[in-house]
CSV table of C-alpha atoms in Angstrom, one decimal:
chain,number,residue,atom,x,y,z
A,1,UNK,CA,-1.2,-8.3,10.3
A,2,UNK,CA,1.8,-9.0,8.1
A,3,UNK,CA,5.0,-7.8,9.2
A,4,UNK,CA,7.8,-7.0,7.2
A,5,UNK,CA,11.5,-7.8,8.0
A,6,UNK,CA,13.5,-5.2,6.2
A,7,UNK,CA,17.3,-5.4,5.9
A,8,UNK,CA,19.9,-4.2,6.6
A,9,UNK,CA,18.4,-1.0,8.7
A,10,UNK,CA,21.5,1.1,6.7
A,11,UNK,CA,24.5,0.6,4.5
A,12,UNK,CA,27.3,2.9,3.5
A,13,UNK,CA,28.3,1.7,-0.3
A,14,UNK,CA,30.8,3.6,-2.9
A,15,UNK,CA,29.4,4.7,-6.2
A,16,UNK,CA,29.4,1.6,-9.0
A,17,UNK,CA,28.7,-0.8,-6.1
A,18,UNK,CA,25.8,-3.6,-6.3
A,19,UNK,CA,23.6,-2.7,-3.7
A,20,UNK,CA,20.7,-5.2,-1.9
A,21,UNK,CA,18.0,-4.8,0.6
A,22,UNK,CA,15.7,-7.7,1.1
A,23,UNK,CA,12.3,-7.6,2.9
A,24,UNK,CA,10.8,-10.8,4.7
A,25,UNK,CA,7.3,-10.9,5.1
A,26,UNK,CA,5.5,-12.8,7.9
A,27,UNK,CA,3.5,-15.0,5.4
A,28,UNK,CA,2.8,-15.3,1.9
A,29,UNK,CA,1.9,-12.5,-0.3
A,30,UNK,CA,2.6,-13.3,-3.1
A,31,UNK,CA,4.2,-10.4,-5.7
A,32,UNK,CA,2.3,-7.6,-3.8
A,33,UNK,CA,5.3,-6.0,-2.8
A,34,UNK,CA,6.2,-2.2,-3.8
A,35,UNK,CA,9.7,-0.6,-3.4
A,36,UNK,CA,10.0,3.4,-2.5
A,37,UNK,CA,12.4,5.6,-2.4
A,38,UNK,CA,12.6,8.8,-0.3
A,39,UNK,CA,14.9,11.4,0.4
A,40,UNK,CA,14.8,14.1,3.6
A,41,UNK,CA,11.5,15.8,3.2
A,42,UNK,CA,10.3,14.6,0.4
A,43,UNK,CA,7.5,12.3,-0.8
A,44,UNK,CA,8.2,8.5,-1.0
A,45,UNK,CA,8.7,7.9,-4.9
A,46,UNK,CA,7.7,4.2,-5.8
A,47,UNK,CA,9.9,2.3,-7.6
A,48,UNK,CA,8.6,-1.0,-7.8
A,49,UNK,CA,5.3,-2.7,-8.0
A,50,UNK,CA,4.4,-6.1,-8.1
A,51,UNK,CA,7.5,-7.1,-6.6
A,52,UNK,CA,9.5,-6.6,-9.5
A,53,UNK,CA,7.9,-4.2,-12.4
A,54,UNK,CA,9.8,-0.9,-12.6
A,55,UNK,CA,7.9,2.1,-12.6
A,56,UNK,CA,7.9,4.8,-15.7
A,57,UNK,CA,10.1,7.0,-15.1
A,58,UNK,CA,12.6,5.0,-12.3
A,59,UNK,CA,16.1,4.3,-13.3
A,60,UNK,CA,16.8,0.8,-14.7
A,61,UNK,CA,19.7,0.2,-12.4
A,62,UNK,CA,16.6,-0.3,-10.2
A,63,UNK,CA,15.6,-4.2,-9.9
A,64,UNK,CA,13.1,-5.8,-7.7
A,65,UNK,CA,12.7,-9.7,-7.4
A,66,UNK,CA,10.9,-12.2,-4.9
A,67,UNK,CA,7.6,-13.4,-4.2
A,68,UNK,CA,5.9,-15.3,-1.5
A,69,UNK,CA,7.5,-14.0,1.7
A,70,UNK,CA,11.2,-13.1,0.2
A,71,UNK,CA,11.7,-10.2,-1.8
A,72,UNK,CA,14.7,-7.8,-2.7
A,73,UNK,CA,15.6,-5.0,-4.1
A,74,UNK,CA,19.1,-4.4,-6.0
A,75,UNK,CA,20.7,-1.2,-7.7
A,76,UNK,CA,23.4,-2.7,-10.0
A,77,UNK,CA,25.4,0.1,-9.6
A,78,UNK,CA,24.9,2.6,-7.0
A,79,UNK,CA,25.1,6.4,-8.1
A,80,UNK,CA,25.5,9.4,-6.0
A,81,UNK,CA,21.5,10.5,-6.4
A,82,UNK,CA,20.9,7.1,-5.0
A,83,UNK,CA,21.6,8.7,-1.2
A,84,UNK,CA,18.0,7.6,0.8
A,85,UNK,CA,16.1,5.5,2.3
A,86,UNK,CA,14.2,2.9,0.9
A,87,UNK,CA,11.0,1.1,2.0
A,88,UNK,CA,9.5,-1.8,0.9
A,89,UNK,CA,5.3,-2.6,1.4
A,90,UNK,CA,3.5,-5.1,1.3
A,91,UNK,CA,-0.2,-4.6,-0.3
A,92,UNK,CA,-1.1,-8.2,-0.3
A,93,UNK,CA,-3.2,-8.3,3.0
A,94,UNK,CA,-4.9,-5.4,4.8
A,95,UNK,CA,-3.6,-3.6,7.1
A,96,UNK,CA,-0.8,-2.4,4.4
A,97,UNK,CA,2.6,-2.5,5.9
A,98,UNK,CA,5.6,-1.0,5.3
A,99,UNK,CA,9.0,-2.7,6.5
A,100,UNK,CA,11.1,-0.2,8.7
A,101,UNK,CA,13.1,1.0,6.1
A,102,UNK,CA,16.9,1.2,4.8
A,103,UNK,CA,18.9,4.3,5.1
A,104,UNK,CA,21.7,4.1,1.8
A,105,UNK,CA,24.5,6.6,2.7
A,106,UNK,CA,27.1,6.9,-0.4
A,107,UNK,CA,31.1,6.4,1.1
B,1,UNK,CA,0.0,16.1,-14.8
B,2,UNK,CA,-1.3,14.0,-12.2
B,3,UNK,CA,-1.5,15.5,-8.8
B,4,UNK,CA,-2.6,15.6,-5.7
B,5,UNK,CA,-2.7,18.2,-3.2
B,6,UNK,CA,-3.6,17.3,0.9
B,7,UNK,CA,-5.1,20.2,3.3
B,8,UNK,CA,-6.1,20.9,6.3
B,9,UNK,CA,-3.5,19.8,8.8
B,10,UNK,CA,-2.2,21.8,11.7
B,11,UNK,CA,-2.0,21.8,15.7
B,12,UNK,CA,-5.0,19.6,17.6
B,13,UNK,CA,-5.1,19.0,21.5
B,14,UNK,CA,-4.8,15.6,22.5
B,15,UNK,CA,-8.3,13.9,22.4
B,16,UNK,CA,-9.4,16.5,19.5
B,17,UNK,CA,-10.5,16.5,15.8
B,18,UNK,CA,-8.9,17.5,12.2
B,19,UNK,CA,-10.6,16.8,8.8
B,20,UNK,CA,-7.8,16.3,6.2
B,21,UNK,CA,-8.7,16.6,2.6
B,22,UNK,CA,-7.1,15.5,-0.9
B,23,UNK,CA,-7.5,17.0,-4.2
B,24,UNK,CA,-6.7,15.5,-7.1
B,25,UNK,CA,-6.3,16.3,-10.5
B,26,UNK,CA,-4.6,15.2,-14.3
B,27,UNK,CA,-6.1,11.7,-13.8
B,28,UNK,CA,-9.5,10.4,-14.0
B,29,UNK,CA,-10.3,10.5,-10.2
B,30,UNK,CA,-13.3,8.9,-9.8
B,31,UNK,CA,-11.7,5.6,-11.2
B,32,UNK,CA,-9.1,5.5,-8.7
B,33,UNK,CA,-8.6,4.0,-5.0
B,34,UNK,CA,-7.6,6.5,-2.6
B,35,UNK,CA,-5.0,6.1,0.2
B,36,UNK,CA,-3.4,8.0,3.3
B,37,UNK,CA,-0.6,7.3,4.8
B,38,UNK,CA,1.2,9.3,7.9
B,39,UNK,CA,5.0,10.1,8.7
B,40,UNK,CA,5.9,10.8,12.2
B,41,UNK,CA,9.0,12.8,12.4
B,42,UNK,CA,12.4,10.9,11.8
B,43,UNK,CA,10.7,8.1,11.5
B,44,UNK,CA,9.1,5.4,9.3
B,45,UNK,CA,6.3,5.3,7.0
B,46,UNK,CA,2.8,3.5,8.0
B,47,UNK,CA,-0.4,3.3,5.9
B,48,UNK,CA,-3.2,4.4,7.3
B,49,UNK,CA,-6.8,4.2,5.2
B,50,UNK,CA,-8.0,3.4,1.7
B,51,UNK,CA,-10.8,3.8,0.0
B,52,UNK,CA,-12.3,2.5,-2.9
B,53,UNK,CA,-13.1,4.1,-6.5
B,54,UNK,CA,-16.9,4.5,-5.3
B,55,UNK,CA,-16.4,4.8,-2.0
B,56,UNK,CA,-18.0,2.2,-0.7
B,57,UNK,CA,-15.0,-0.2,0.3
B,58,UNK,CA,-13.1,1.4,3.1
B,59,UNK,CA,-10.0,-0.3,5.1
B,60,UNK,CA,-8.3,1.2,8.4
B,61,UNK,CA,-5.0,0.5,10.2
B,62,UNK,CA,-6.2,-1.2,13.4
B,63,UNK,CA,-4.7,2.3,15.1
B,64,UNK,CA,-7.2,4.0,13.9
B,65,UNK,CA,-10.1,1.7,13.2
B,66,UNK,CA,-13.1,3.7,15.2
B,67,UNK,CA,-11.3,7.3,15.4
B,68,UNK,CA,-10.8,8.2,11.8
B,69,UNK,CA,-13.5,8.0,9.1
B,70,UNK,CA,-12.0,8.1,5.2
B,71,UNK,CA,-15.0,9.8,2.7
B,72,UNK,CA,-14.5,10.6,-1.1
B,73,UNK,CA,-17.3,13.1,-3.2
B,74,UNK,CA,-16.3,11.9,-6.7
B,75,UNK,CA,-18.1,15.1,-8.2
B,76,UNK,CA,-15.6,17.4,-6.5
B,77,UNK,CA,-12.2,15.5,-6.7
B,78,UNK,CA,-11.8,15.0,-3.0
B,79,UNK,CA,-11.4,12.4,-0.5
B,80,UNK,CA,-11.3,13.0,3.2
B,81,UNK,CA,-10.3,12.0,6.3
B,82,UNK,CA,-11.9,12.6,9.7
B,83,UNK,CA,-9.6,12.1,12.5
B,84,UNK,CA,-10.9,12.4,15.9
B,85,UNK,CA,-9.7,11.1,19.4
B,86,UNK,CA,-6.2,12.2,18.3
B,87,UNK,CA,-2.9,11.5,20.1
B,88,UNK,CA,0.0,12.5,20.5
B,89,UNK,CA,2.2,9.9,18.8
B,90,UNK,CA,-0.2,11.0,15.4
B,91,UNK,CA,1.9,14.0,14.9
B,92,UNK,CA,2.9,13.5,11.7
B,93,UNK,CA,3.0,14.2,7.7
B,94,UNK,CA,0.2,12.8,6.5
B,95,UNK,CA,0.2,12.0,2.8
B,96,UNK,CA,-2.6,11.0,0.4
B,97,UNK,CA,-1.9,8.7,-2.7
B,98,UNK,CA,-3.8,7.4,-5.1
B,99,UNK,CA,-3.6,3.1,-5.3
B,100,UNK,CA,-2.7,2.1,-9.2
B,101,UNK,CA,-5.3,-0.4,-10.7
B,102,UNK,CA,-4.7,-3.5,-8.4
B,103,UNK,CA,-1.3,-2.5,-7.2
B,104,UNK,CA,0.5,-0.2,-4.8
B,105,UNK,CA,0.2,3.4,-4.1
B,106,UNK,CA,1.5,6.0,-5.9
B,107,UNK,CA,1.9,9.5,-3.6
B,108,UNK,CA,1.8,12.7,-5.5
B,109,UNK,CA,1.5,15.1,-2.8
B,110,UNK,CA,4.2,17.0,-0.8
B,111,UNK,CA,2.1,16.0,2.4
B,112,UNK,CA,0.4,18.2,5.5
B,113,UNK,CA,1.3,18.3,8.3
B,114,UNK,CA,-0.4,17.4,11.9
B,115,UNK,CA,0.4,18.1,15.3
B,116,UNK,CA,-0.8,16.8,18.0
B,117,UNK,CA,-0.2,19.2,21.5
B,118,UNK,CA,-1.2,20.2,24.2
């Protein structure tokens, strides 16, 4: 199975700060990576597919990038709704994977 | 509006059976892959099954591979899962999602919950 290397496990960032959490992936898989967002008992919302399209409907301070085994995901400037955690998965290989995710906490 | 809507969780003994279902609705269902994927409590997320638009294709996490059995009955909306041989580390929120064309899932429901216990 692919495994997914998600980083940092959390961060604590002030509002208007750049924000990145990367996911390494065992081996190649191309752009098949999707970004989700969830907060405390909620759904996970996705953000990003493909590694870096942004879904309708997600804010464009949202930016995914990578492909092969690196990939990241950056807010450009962190907002106070932003508080979550965020996973990446990989849908390149079966079994699916999902890294372990990244708890944002706002300062 | 898409959505979809999971039932049928609740408390199973160890070793014992639930059979979760998803309904769907707003999209063209019958077109669409199927997923589930589980949340234990206070932790991460991990996928669990898919299955294809016609039902044919099915793919398991290795967890499970044997013990659940993923179904869909296009006519009705629905896609199920089967879960037996439970344990007690598969007490979790299990969610249903439907897989965009060639790309990742996108989950609609607010999940249902399963407990394992004795």
């Amino acid at each position: 199975d692919v495994r997914m290397n998600q980083s940092p496990s959390a961060l604590s960032a002030s509002i208007g700060d750049r924000v990145t959490i990367t996911c390494r992936a065992s081996q190649s898989i191309h752009i098949y990576v999707a970004w989700y967002q969830q907060k405390p008992g909620k759904p996970p919302k996705l953000l990003i597919n493909r590694a870096s399209i942004l879904e309708s409907g997600a804010p464009s301070r949202f930016s995914g990038s990578g492909s092969g085994t690196e990939f990241t995901l950056t807010i450009s400037s962190l907002q106070a709704d932003d508080s979550a955690t965020y996973y990446c998965l990989q849908y390149g290989e079966y079994s699916w994977t999902f890294g372990q995710g990244t708890r944002v906490d706002i300062k | 509006e898409v959505q979809l809507l999971e039932s049928g969780g609740g408390l199973a003994q160890p070793g014992g059976s639930l059979r979760l279902s998803c309904s769907g609705s707003g999209f063209s269902f019958g077109t669409y892959a199927i997923a589930w994927l589980r949340q234990a409590p206070g932790k991460g997320l991990e996928w669990v099954s898919v299955i294809g638009s016609s039902g044919v294709d099915t793919h398991y996490v290795d967890s499970v591979r044997g013990r659940f059995t993923i179904s869909r009955d296009n006519s009705r909306n629905m896609v199920y899962l089967e879960m037996n041989g439970l344990r007690v580390d598969e007490t979790a929120v299990y969610y249903c999602a439907r897989r965009l064309p060639e790309d990742a899932m996108d989950v609609r429901g607010q999940g249902t919950a399963v407990t394992v216990s004795s």
